[in-house]
Amino acid sequence: MSVDDTGSGADGDGRVDPEPAPDSADSGEDPLALRLEGLILGAERRYTPFQAARSAGVSMELASRFWRAMGFADIGQARALTEADVLALRRLAGLVEAGLLSEAMAVQVARSTGQTTARLAEWQIDSFLEGLTEPPEPGMTRTEVTYPIVELLLPELQEFLVYVWRRQLAASAGRVVQAADDEEMVDRRLAVGFADLVGFTRLTRRMEEEELGELVEAFETTAADLVAARGGRLIKTLGDEVLYAADDAGTAAEIALLLVEAMANDETMPELRVGIAFGTVTTRMGDVFGSTVNLASRLTSIAPRDAVLVDAALAEELIRTQDAPASEAVAAEEAAAAEKAGEDPPSYRFALQPMWQRPVRGLGVVEPWLLTRRGDDGDEG
């Protein structure tokens, strides 16, 4: 709920005297919706936006910036805010006053938190609570079931949310402190991969909405599980496409091949194509930007079905880390030399095949490499 810059409600010394919340019958709002809101927020409506800003000791301009950054709609000067809203404003403003955050950084904190939790809340209501609140007996309404279910779930979901957030924060902080210098904390060398379902637009015209939703959910779930299990980071999902990143080329390559294999083994899923690039990436608010990301996206668009294309930088990195041979001829020479010396030949996880160079708009001439898996016997798989 954002605000405008007008309103009153403070007495002569600047203190706010909140009036009681309006009766639901007078406001025209659903009584159950108001009860649910009170249960979830843990407080009743007491303040207009102007009163909340004054109680928090911040200007209306800053309060507006914070609320809009959190993704809340304009409510004019309706009395719809609670003590929790005042406390949130006070905390953000306190971080700025203490010099821990600049005003711009505090707004970024509000925006990143608002965007992330908005999607989480929508997902939980759409996919989770809807199923739980189906009336268990004929004649019962969903509204009769919703309130007690939310009352039971709320404290558990809150504790779980804080636990996962702390875990993710610890992992992210660990990556930051391991950075070589301050510049690397923002502009880092990462492997970035796009995985894209082939023919998704045609599927949207043929499939029912419910079927399409199930397919997208299955794809996103599979991708998220594989990326997390192998130590990558799922940056975002776009329905038919996922974007992930990994600190090293080998991890990104393994994830890409596992994704292709998982989709190929599922008869209900379309074919997949993946593009990976390695290089400097700018990170902002959990997202990644830069020419490396753009190149990964372009490689995905030209990749064959059920295949993985990588750029020259990632191919070089795989060769440097001995995850892939420079060529099959080099691998054969190494195997022959090892056999002659009575030693085991080098073991490579991946094989790389150079493809035709081609110009890519905005990125110049690109040299893609086809990434495949090598068998345990050292032959290309």
CSV table of C-alpha atoms in Angstrom, one decimal:
chain,number,residue,atom,x,y,z
A,1,MET,CA,0.0,0.0,0.0
A,2,SER,CA,1.7,3.1,-1.2
A,3,VAL,CA,0.7,6.6,-0.2
A,4,ASP,CA,0.2,10.1,-1.4
A,5,ASP,CA,1.8,13.2,0.1
A,6,THR,CA,-1.3,14.8,1.7
A,7,GLY,CA,-3.2,14.1,4.8
A,8,SER,CA,-3.4,15.0,8.5
A,9,GLY,CA,-4.1,13.4,11.8
A,10,ALA,CA,-1.3,14.7,14.1
A,11,ASP,CA,-1.9,17.0,17.0
A,12,GLY,CA,0.0,20.2,17.7
A,13,ASP,CA,3.1,18.5,19.1
A,14,GLY,CA,3.4,16.1,16.1
A,15,ARG,CA,2.0,13.0,17.9
A,16,VAL,CA,-0.6,10.9,16.1
A,17,ASP,CA,-3.9,10.0,17.7
A,18,PRO,CA,-5.0,7.0,15.6
A,19,GLU,CA,-8.8,6.5,15.4
A,20,PRO,CA,-10.4,3.1,15.7
A,21,ALA,CA,-10.5,0.9,12.6
A,22,PRO,CA,-13.7,1.3,10.6
A,23,ASP,CA,-16.4,-1.4,11.0
A,24,SER,CA,-16.4,-3.9,8.1
A,25,ALA,CA,-20.0,-3.2,7.4
A,26,ASP,CA,-19.3,0.5,6.9
A,27,SER,CA,-16.2,-0.1,4.8
A,28,GLY,CA,-18.0,-2.5,2.5
A,29,GLU,CA,-15.2,-5.1,2.9
A,30,ASP,CA,-15.7,-8.8,3.4
A,31,PRO,CA,-15.7,-9.6,7.2
A,32,LEU,CA,-13.7,-12.8,6.7
A,33,ALA,CA,-11.1,-11.0,4.6
A,34,LEU,CA,-10.6,-8.4,7.4
A,35,ARG,CA,-10.4,-11.2,10.0
A,36,LEU,CA,-7.8,-13.0,7.9
A,37,GLU,CA,-5.8,-9.8,7.4
A,38,GLY,CA,-5.9,-9.2,11.2
A,39,LEU,CA,-4.7,-12.8,11.8
A,40,ILE,CA,-1.9,-12.6,9.3
A,41,LEU,CA,-0.7,-9.1,10.2
A,42,GLY,CA,-1.2,-9.6,13.9
A,43,ALA,CA,-2.6,-6.1,14.3
A,44,GLU,CA,-5.7,-4.1,13.4
A,45,ARG,CA,-5.9,-1.2,11.1
A,46,ARG,CA,-5.2,2.0,13.0
A,47,TYR,CA,-3.4,4.5,10.8
A,48,THR,CA,-3.7,6.5,7.6
A,49,PRO,CA,-0.4,6.7,5.6
A,50,PHE,CA,0.2,10.2,6.9
A,51,GLN,CA,-0.3,9.1,10.5
A,52,ALA,CA,1.9,6.1,10.1
A,53,ALA,CA,4.7,8.2,8.6
A,54,ARG,CA,4.4,10.7,11.4
A,55,SER,CA,4.4,8.0,14.1
A,56,ALA,CA,7.5,6.5,12.5
A,57,GLY,CA,9.2,9.9,12.4
A,58,VAL,CA,9.8,9.9,8.7
A,59,SER,CA,8.7,12.2,5.9
A,60,MET,CA,5.8,11.3,3.7
A,61,GLU,CA,8.1,11.4,0.7
A,62,LEU,CA,10.4,8.7,2.2
A,63,ALA,CA,7.4,6.7,3.5
A,64,SER,CA,6.0,6.7,-0.1
A,65,ARG,CA,9.3,5.5,-1.5
A,66,PHE,CA,9.6,2.7,1.0
A,67,TRP,CA,6.0,1.5,0.5
A,68,ARG,CA,6.1,1.7,-3.3
A,69,ALA,CA,9.4,-0.2,-3.3
A,70,MET,CA,7.8,-2.9,-1.2
A,71,GLY,CA,5.2,-3.2,-4.0
A,72,PHE,CA,2.1,-1.9,-2.1
A,73,ALA,CA,-0.7,-0.2,-4.0
A,74,ASP,CA,-1.8,3.4,-3.4
A,75,ILE,CA,-4.5,3.7,-0.8
A,76,GLY,CA,-4.8,7.5,-0.6
A,77,GLN,CA,-5.4,8.4,3.0
A,78,ALA,CA,-7.5,5.4,4.0
A,79,ARG,CA,-7.0,4.1,7.5
A,80,ALA,CA,-5.5,0.7,6.6
A,81,LEU,CA,-2.1,0.6,8.2
A,82,THR,CA,-1.0,-1.1,11.5
A,83,GLU,CA,1.6,-0.8,14.2
A,84,ALA,CA,3.7,-3.3,12.1
A,85,ASP,CA,3.7,-0.8,9.2
A,86,VAL,CA,4.9,1.9,11.5
A,87,LEU,CA,7.6,-0.3,12.9
A,88,ALA,CA,8.8,-1.3,9.4
A,89,LEU,CA,9.2,2.3,8.5
A,90,ARG,CA,11.0,3.1,11.7
A,91,ARG,CA,13.4,0.2,11.2
A,92,LEU,CA,14.3,1.2,7.6
A,93,ALA,CA,14.7,4.8,8.5
A,94,GLY,CA,16.8,3.9,11.6
A,95,LEU,CA,19.2,1.9,9.4
A,96,VAL,CA,19.7,5.1,7.3
A,97,GLU,CA,20.0,7.4,10.3
A,98,ALA,CA,22.6,5.1,11.9
A,99,GLY,CA,24.7,5.2,8.7
A,100,LEU,CA,24.4,1.4,8.1
A,101,LEU,CA,22.5,1.9,4.8
A,102,SER,CA,22.2,4.8,2.5
A,103,GLU,CA,18.7,5.9,1.6
A,104,ALA,CA,19.1,4.4,-1.9
A,105,MET,CA,20.3,1.1,-0.4
A,106,ALA,CA,17.3,1.0,2.1
A,107,VAL,CA,14.9,1.4,-0.9
A,108,GLN,CA,16.7,-1.5,-2.6
A,109,VAL,CA,16.3,-3.6,0.5
A,110,ALA,CA,12.6,-2.8,0.5
A,111,ARG,CA,12.2,-3.5,-3.2
A,112,SER,CA,14.1,-6.8,-3.2
A,113,THR,CA,12.2,-8.1,-0.2
A,114,GLY,CA,8.9,-6.9,-1.6
A,115,GLN,CA,9.4,-8.5,-5.0
A,116,THR,CA,10.6,-11.8,-3.6
A,117,THR,CA,8.0,-12.2,-0.9
A,118,ALA,CA,5.2,-11.1,-3.3
A,119,ARG,CA,6.0,-14.0,-5.6
A,120,LEU,CA,6.3,-16.4,-2.6
A,121,ALA,CA,2.9,-15.3,-1.2
A,122,GLU,CA,1.2,-15.6,-4.6
A,123,TRP,CA,2.6,-19.1,-5.1
A,124,GLN,CA,1.6,-20.3,-1.7
A,125,ILE,CA,-1.9,-19.0,-2.0
A,126,ASP,CA,-2.4,-20.3,-5.6
A,127,SER,CA,-0.7,-23.7,-5.3
A,128,PHE,CA,-0.8,-24.5,-1.6
A,129,LEU,CA,-3.6,-22.9,0.4
A,130,GLU,CA,-6.2,-23.5,-2.4
A,131,GLY,CA,-5.7,-27.2,-2.2
A,132,LEU,CA,-5.7,-27.3,1.6
A,133,THR,CA,-8.9,-25.2,1.9
A,134,GLU,CA,-11.0,-27.3,-0.3
A,135,PRO,CA,-14.2,-28.0,1.7
A,136,PRO,CA,-13.8,-31.4,3.4
A,137,GLU,CA,-17.6,-32.0,3.6
A,138,PRO,CA,-20.5,-31.2,1.3
A,139,GLY,CA,-22.2,-28.1,2.3
A,140,MET,CA,-19.2,-26.4,3.8
A,141,THR,CA,-17.8,-23.3,2.2
A,142,ARG,CA,-14.1,-22.6,1.6
A,143,THR,CA,-14.4,-19.5,3.8
A,144,GLU,CA,-15.4,-21.7,6.8
A,145,VAL,CA,-12.2,-23.7,6.4
A,146,THR,CA,-9.7,-21.0,5.5
A,147,TYR,CA,-9.4,-19.2,8.8
A,148,PRO,CA,-8.5,-22.2,11.0
A,149,ILE,CA,-6.1,-23.6,8.4
A,150,VAL,CA,-4.2,-20.3,8.1
A,151,GLU,CA,-4.2,-19.9,11.9
A,152,LEU,CA,-2.4,-23.3,12.2
A,153,LEU,CA,0.0,-22.8,9.3
A,154,LEU,CA,1.0,-19.2,9.9
A,155,PRO,CA,3.6,-19.7,12.7
A,156,GLU,CA,5.1,-22.7,11.1
A,157,LEU,CA,5.5,-21.1,7.7
A,158,GLN,CA,6.9,-18.0,9.3
A,159,GLU,CA,9.6,-20.0,11.2
A,160,PHE,CA,10.4,-21.9,8.0
A,161,LEU,CA,10.7,-18.8,6.0
A,162,VAL,CA,13.2,-17.3,8.4
A,163,TYR,CA,15.2,-20.5,8.5
A,164,VAL,CA,15.5,-20.7,4.7
A,165,TRP,CA,16.4,-17.0,4.5
A,166,ARG,CA,19.2,-17.4,7.1
A,167,ARG,CA,20.6,-20.4,5.2
A,168,GLN,CA,20.6,-18.6,1.9
A,169,LEU,CA,22.1,-15.5,3.5
A,170,ALA,CA,24.9,-17.6,5.0
A,171,ALA,CA,25.6,-19.2,1.7
A,172,SER,CA,25.6,-15.8,-0.1
A,173,ALA,CA,27.8,-14.2,2.5
A,174,GLY,CA,30.3,-17.0,2.2
A,175,ARG,CA,30.6,-16.4,-1.5
A,176,VAL,CA,31.2,-12.7,-0.9
A,177,VAL,CA,34.0,-13.1,1.7
A,178,GLN,CA,35.8,-15.6,-0.6
A,179,ALA,CA,35.9,-13.0,-3.4
A,180,ALA,CA,39.4,-11.9,-4.3
A,181,ASP,CA,38.7,-8.2,-4.0
A,182,ASP,CA,36.0,-5.7,-3.7
A,183,GLU,CA,35.4,-5.4,-7.4
A,184,GLU,CA,34.9,-9.2,-7.6
A,185,MET,CA,32.0,-8.9,-5.1
A,186,VAL,CA,30.0,-7.0,-7.7
A,187,ASP,CA,31.6,-8.0,-11.1
A,188,ARG,CA,32.4,-11.7,-10.8
A,189,ARG,CA,33.5,-14.4,-13.2
A,190,LEU,CA,30.7,-16.9,-13.4
A,191,ALA,CA,29.3,-19.5,-15.7
A,192,VAL,CA,25.8,-18.5,-16.7
A,193,GLY,CA,23.4,-21.0,-18.3
A,194,PHE,CA,20.0,-20.7,-20.0
A,195,ALA,CA,17.8,-23.7,-20.5
A,196,ASP,CA,14.9,-23.3,-22.9
A,197,LEU,CA,12.0,-25.7,-23.7
A,198,VAL,CA,11.7,-26.1,-27.5
A,199,GLY,CA,8.3,-25.4,-29.1
A,200,PHE,CA,6.7,-24.0,-26.0
A,201,THR,CA,4.7,-21.4,-27.9
A,202,ARG,CA,3.1,-24.1,-30.0
A,203,LEU,CA,2.3,-26.1,-26.9
A,204,THR,CA,0.4,-23.1,-25.4
A,205,ARG,CA,-2.0,-23.3,-28.4
A,206,ARG,CA,-2.5,-27.0,-28.1
A,207,MET,CA,-2.7,-27.7,-24.3
A,208,GLU,CA,-5.3,-26.8,-21.8
A,209,GLU,CA,-4.3,-24.1,-19.2
A,210,GLU,CA,-4.2,-26.6,-16.4
A,211,GLU,CA,-2.0,-29.0,-18.4
A,212,LEU,CA,0.3,-26.2,-19.4
A,213,GLY,CA,0.6,-25.1,-15.8
A,214,GLU,CA,1.5,-28.6,-14.7
A,215,LEU,CA,4.2,-28.9,-17.4
A,216,VAL,CA,5.7,-25.6,-16.4
A,217,GLU,CA,5.7,-26.5,-12.8
A,218,ALA,CA,7.3,-29.9,-13.5
A,219,PHE,CA,10.0,-28.2,-15.6
A,220,GLU,CA,10.8,-25.5,-13.0
A,221,THR,CA,10.8,-28.1,-10.2
A,222,THR,CA,13.2,-30.4,-12.0
A,223,ALA,CA,15.5,-27.5,-13.0
A,224,ALA,CA,15.5,-26.0,-9.5
A,225,ASP,CA,16.3,-29.4,-7.9
A,226,LEU,CA,19.1,-30.2,-10.3
A,227,VAL,CA,20.7,-26.8,-10.1
A,228,ALA,CA,20.6,-26.7,-6.3
A,229,ALA,CA,21.8,-30.3,-5.9
A,230,ARG,CA,24.9,-29.7,-8.0
A,231,GLY,CA,25.9,-26.4,-6.3
A,232,GLY,CA,24.5,-23.9,-8.8
A,233,ARG,CA,22.1,-21.1,-8.2
A,234,LEU,CA,18.8,-20.7,-9.9
A,235,ILE,CA,18.6,-17.0,-10.8
A,236,LYS,CA,15.0,-17.0,-12.2
A,237,THR,CA,12.4,-18.9,-14.1
A,238,LEU,CA,10.5,-17.6,-17.1
A,239,GLY,CA,7.9,-20.3,-17.7
A,240,ASP,CA,9.6,-22.1,-20.5
A,241,GLU,CA,13.1,-20.9,-19.6
A,242,VAL,CA,15.4,-21.0,-16.6
A,243,LEU,CA,18.5,-19.0,-15.9
A,244,TYR,CA,21.1,-20.4,-13.5
A,245,ALA,CA,24.7,-19.5,-12.5
A,246,ALA,CA,27.6,-21.5,-11.1
A,247,ASP,CA,31.0,-20.4,-9.7
A,248,ASP,CA,32.9,-22.8,-12.0
A,249,ALA,CA,32.6,-24.1,-15.6
A,250,GLY,CA,32.5,-27.8,-14.6
A,251,THR,CA,29.5,-27.3,-12.4
A,252,ALA,CA,27.6,-25.4,-15.0
A,253,ALA,CA,28.3,-28.0,-17.7
A,254,GLU,CA,27.2,-30.9,-15.5
A,255,ILE,CA,23.9,-29.1,-14.7
A,256,ALA,CA,23.3,-28.4,-18.4
A,257,LEU,CA,23.8,-32.1,-19.4
A,258,LEU,CA,21.7,-33.3,-16.5
A,259,LEU,CA,18.8,-31.0,-17.5
A,260,VAL,CA,18.9,-32.3,-21.1
A,261,GLU,CA,19.0,-35.9,-19.9
A,262,ALA,CA,16.2,-35.4,-17.4
A,263,MET,CA,13.9,-33.8,-20.1
A,264,ALA,CA,14.8,-36.5,-22.6
A,265,ASN,CA,13.9,-39.3,-20.2
A,266,ASP,CA,10.4,-37.7,-19.5
A,267,GLU,CA,8.0,-38.4,-22.3
A,268,THR,CA,5.7,-35.7,-21.2
A,269,MET,CA,8.3,-32.9,-21.6
A,270,PRO,CA,9.4,-31.1,-24.8
A,271,GLU,CA,12.9,-31.2,-26.0
A,272,LEU,CA,15.4,-28.8,-24.3
A,273,ARG,CA,18.3,-26.7,-25.5
A,274,VAL,CA,20.9,-25.0,-23.3
A,275,GLY,CA,23.5,-22.3,-23.8
A,276,ILE,CA,26.3,-21.5,-21.3
A,277,ALA,CA,28.8,-18.7,-21.3
A,278,PHE,CA,31.7,-17.9,-18.9
A,279,GLY,CA,32.9,-14.5,-18.0
A,280,THR,CA,32.4,-11.3,-16.0
A,281,VAL,CA,28.9,-10.9,-14.7
A,282,THR,CA,27.3,-8.0,-12.8
A,283,THR,CA,25.0,-9.0,-10.0
A,284,ARG,CA,22.2,-6.8,-8.7
A,285,MET,CA,19.3,-7.7,-6.4
A,286,GLY,CA,19.7,-11.5,-7.0
A,287,ASP,CA,19.8,-11.1,-10.8
A,288,VAL,CA,22.7,-11.2,-13.3
A,289,PHE,CA,23.5,-8.8,-16.1
A,290,GLY,CA,26.1,-8.2,-18.8
A,291,SER,CA,27.4,-9.4,-22.1
A,292,THR,CA,28.1,-12.9,-20.6
A,293,VAL,CA,24.4,-13.3,-19.8
A,294,ASN,CA,23.4,-12.0,-23.3
A,295,LEU,CA,25.8,-14.5,-24.9
A,296,ALA,CA,24.4,-17.4,-23.0
A,297,SER,CA,20.9,-16.4,-24.1
A,298,ARG,CA,22.1,-16.2,-27.8
A,299,LEU,CA,23.7,-19.6,-27.6
A,300,THR,CA,20.5,-21.1,-26.3
A,301,SER,CA,18.6,-19.7,-29.3
A,302,ILE,CA,20.9,-21.4,-31.8
A,303,ALA,CA,21.5,-24.6,-29.9
A,304,PRO,CA,20.3,-27.9,-31.5
A,305,ARG,CA,17.4,-29.7,-29.8
A,306,ASP,CA,18.5,-31.7,-26.7
A,307,ALA,CA,22.0,-30.2,-26.9
A,308,VAL,CA,24.2,-27.8,-25.1
A,309,LEU,CA,26.3,-25.1,-26.7
A,310,VAL,CA,29.0,-23.2,-24.8
A,311,ASP,CA,31.2,-20.2,-25.6
A,312,ALA,CA,34.9,-20.3,-26.2
A,313,ALA,CA,35.7,-18.9,-22.8
A,314,LEU,CA,33.8,-21.8,-21.1
A,315,ALA,CA,35.4,-24.3,-23.4
A,316,GLU,CA,38.9,-23.0,-22.5
A,317,GLU,CA,38.0,-23.1,-18.8
A,318,LEU,CA,36.9,-26.8,-19.0
A,319,ILE,CA,40.2,-27.6,-20.8
A,320,ARG,CA,42.2,-25.6,-18.2
A,321,THR,CA,40.6,-27.5,-15.3
A,322,GLN,CA,41.1,-30.8,-17.2
A,323,ASP,CA,37.3,-31.5,-17.3
A,324,ALA,CA,37.6,-31.8,-21.1
A,325,PRO,CA,40.4,-32.5,-23.5
A,326,ALA,CA,41.6,-29.8,-26.0
A,327,SER,CA,40.5,-32.2,-28.7
A,328,GLU,CA,39.8,-35.9,-29.3
A,329,ALA,CA,43.2,-36.1,-31.1
A,330,VAL,CA,44.9,-34.8,-27.9
A,331,ALA,CA,42.9,-37.3,-25.8
A,332,ALA,CA,44.0,-40.2,-28.0
A,333,GLU,CA,47.7,-39.1,-27.8
A,334,GLU,CA,47.5,-38.8,-24.0
A,335,ALA,CA,45.9,-42.3,-23.8
A,336,ALA,CA,48.6,-43.8,-26.0
A,337,ALA,CA,51.4,-42.2,-24.0
A,338,ALA,CA,49.8,-43.4,-20.7
A,339,GLU,CA,49.4,-46.9,-22.0
A,340,LYS,CA,53.0,-47.0,-23.1
A,341,ALA,CA,54.2,-45.8,-19.7
A,342,GLY,CA,51.9,-48.3,-17.9
A,343,GLU,CA,49.8,-45.5,-16.4
A,344,ASP,CA,46.1,-44.7,-16.4
A,345,PRO,CA,45.1,-42.3,-19.1
A,346,PRO,CA,43.6,-38.9,-18.0
A,347,SER,CA,39.9,-39.0,-17.2
A,348,TYR,CA,37.7,-36.4,-18.7
A,349,ARG,CA,34.1,-35.7,-17.9
A,350,PHE,CA,33.2,-33.8,-21.0
A,351,ALA,CA,33.9,-33.6,-24.7
A,352,LEU,CA,34.0,-30.4,-26.8
A,353,GLN,CA,33.3,-30.2,-30.5
A,354,PRO,CA,33.9,-26.8,-32.3
A,355,MET,CA,31.0,-25.6,-34.4
A,356,TRP,CA,30.9,-23.1,-37.2
A,357,GLN,CA,31.7,-19.5,-36.1
A,358,ARG,CA,28.8,-17.2,-36.7
A,359,PRO,CA,28.0,-13.5,-36.2
A,360,VAL,CA,25.6,-12.7,-33.4
A,361,ARG,CA,23.9,-9.3,-33.3
A,362,GLY,CA,25.4,-7.1,-30.7
A,363,LEU,CA,28.1,-9.6,-29.7
A,364,GLY,CA,30.2,-9.9,-32.9
A,365,VAL,CA,31.5,-13.3,-34.1
A,366,VAL,CA,30.8,-16.1,-31.7
A,367,GLU,CA,32.6,-19.5,-31.7
A,368,PRO,CA,30.2,-22.0,-30.2
A,369,TRP,CA,31.3,-25.4,-28.9
A,370,LEU,CA,29.0,-28.5,-28.6
A,371,LEU,CA,29.3,-29.9,-25.1
A,372,THR,CA,28.7,-33.7,-24.6
A,373,ARG,CA,29.4,-36.2,-21.9
A,374,ARG,CA,32.3,-38.6,-22.2
A,375,GLY,CA,32.0,-42.3,-21.1
A,376,ASP,CA,34.0,-43.9,-18.3
A,377,ASP,CA,36.2,-45.6,-20.9
A,378,GLY,CA,37.4,-42.2,-22.2
A,379,ASP,CA,35.4,-42.2,-25.4
A,380,GLU,CA,33.1,-39.4,-26.3
A,381,GLY,CA,29.6,-40.2,-25.0
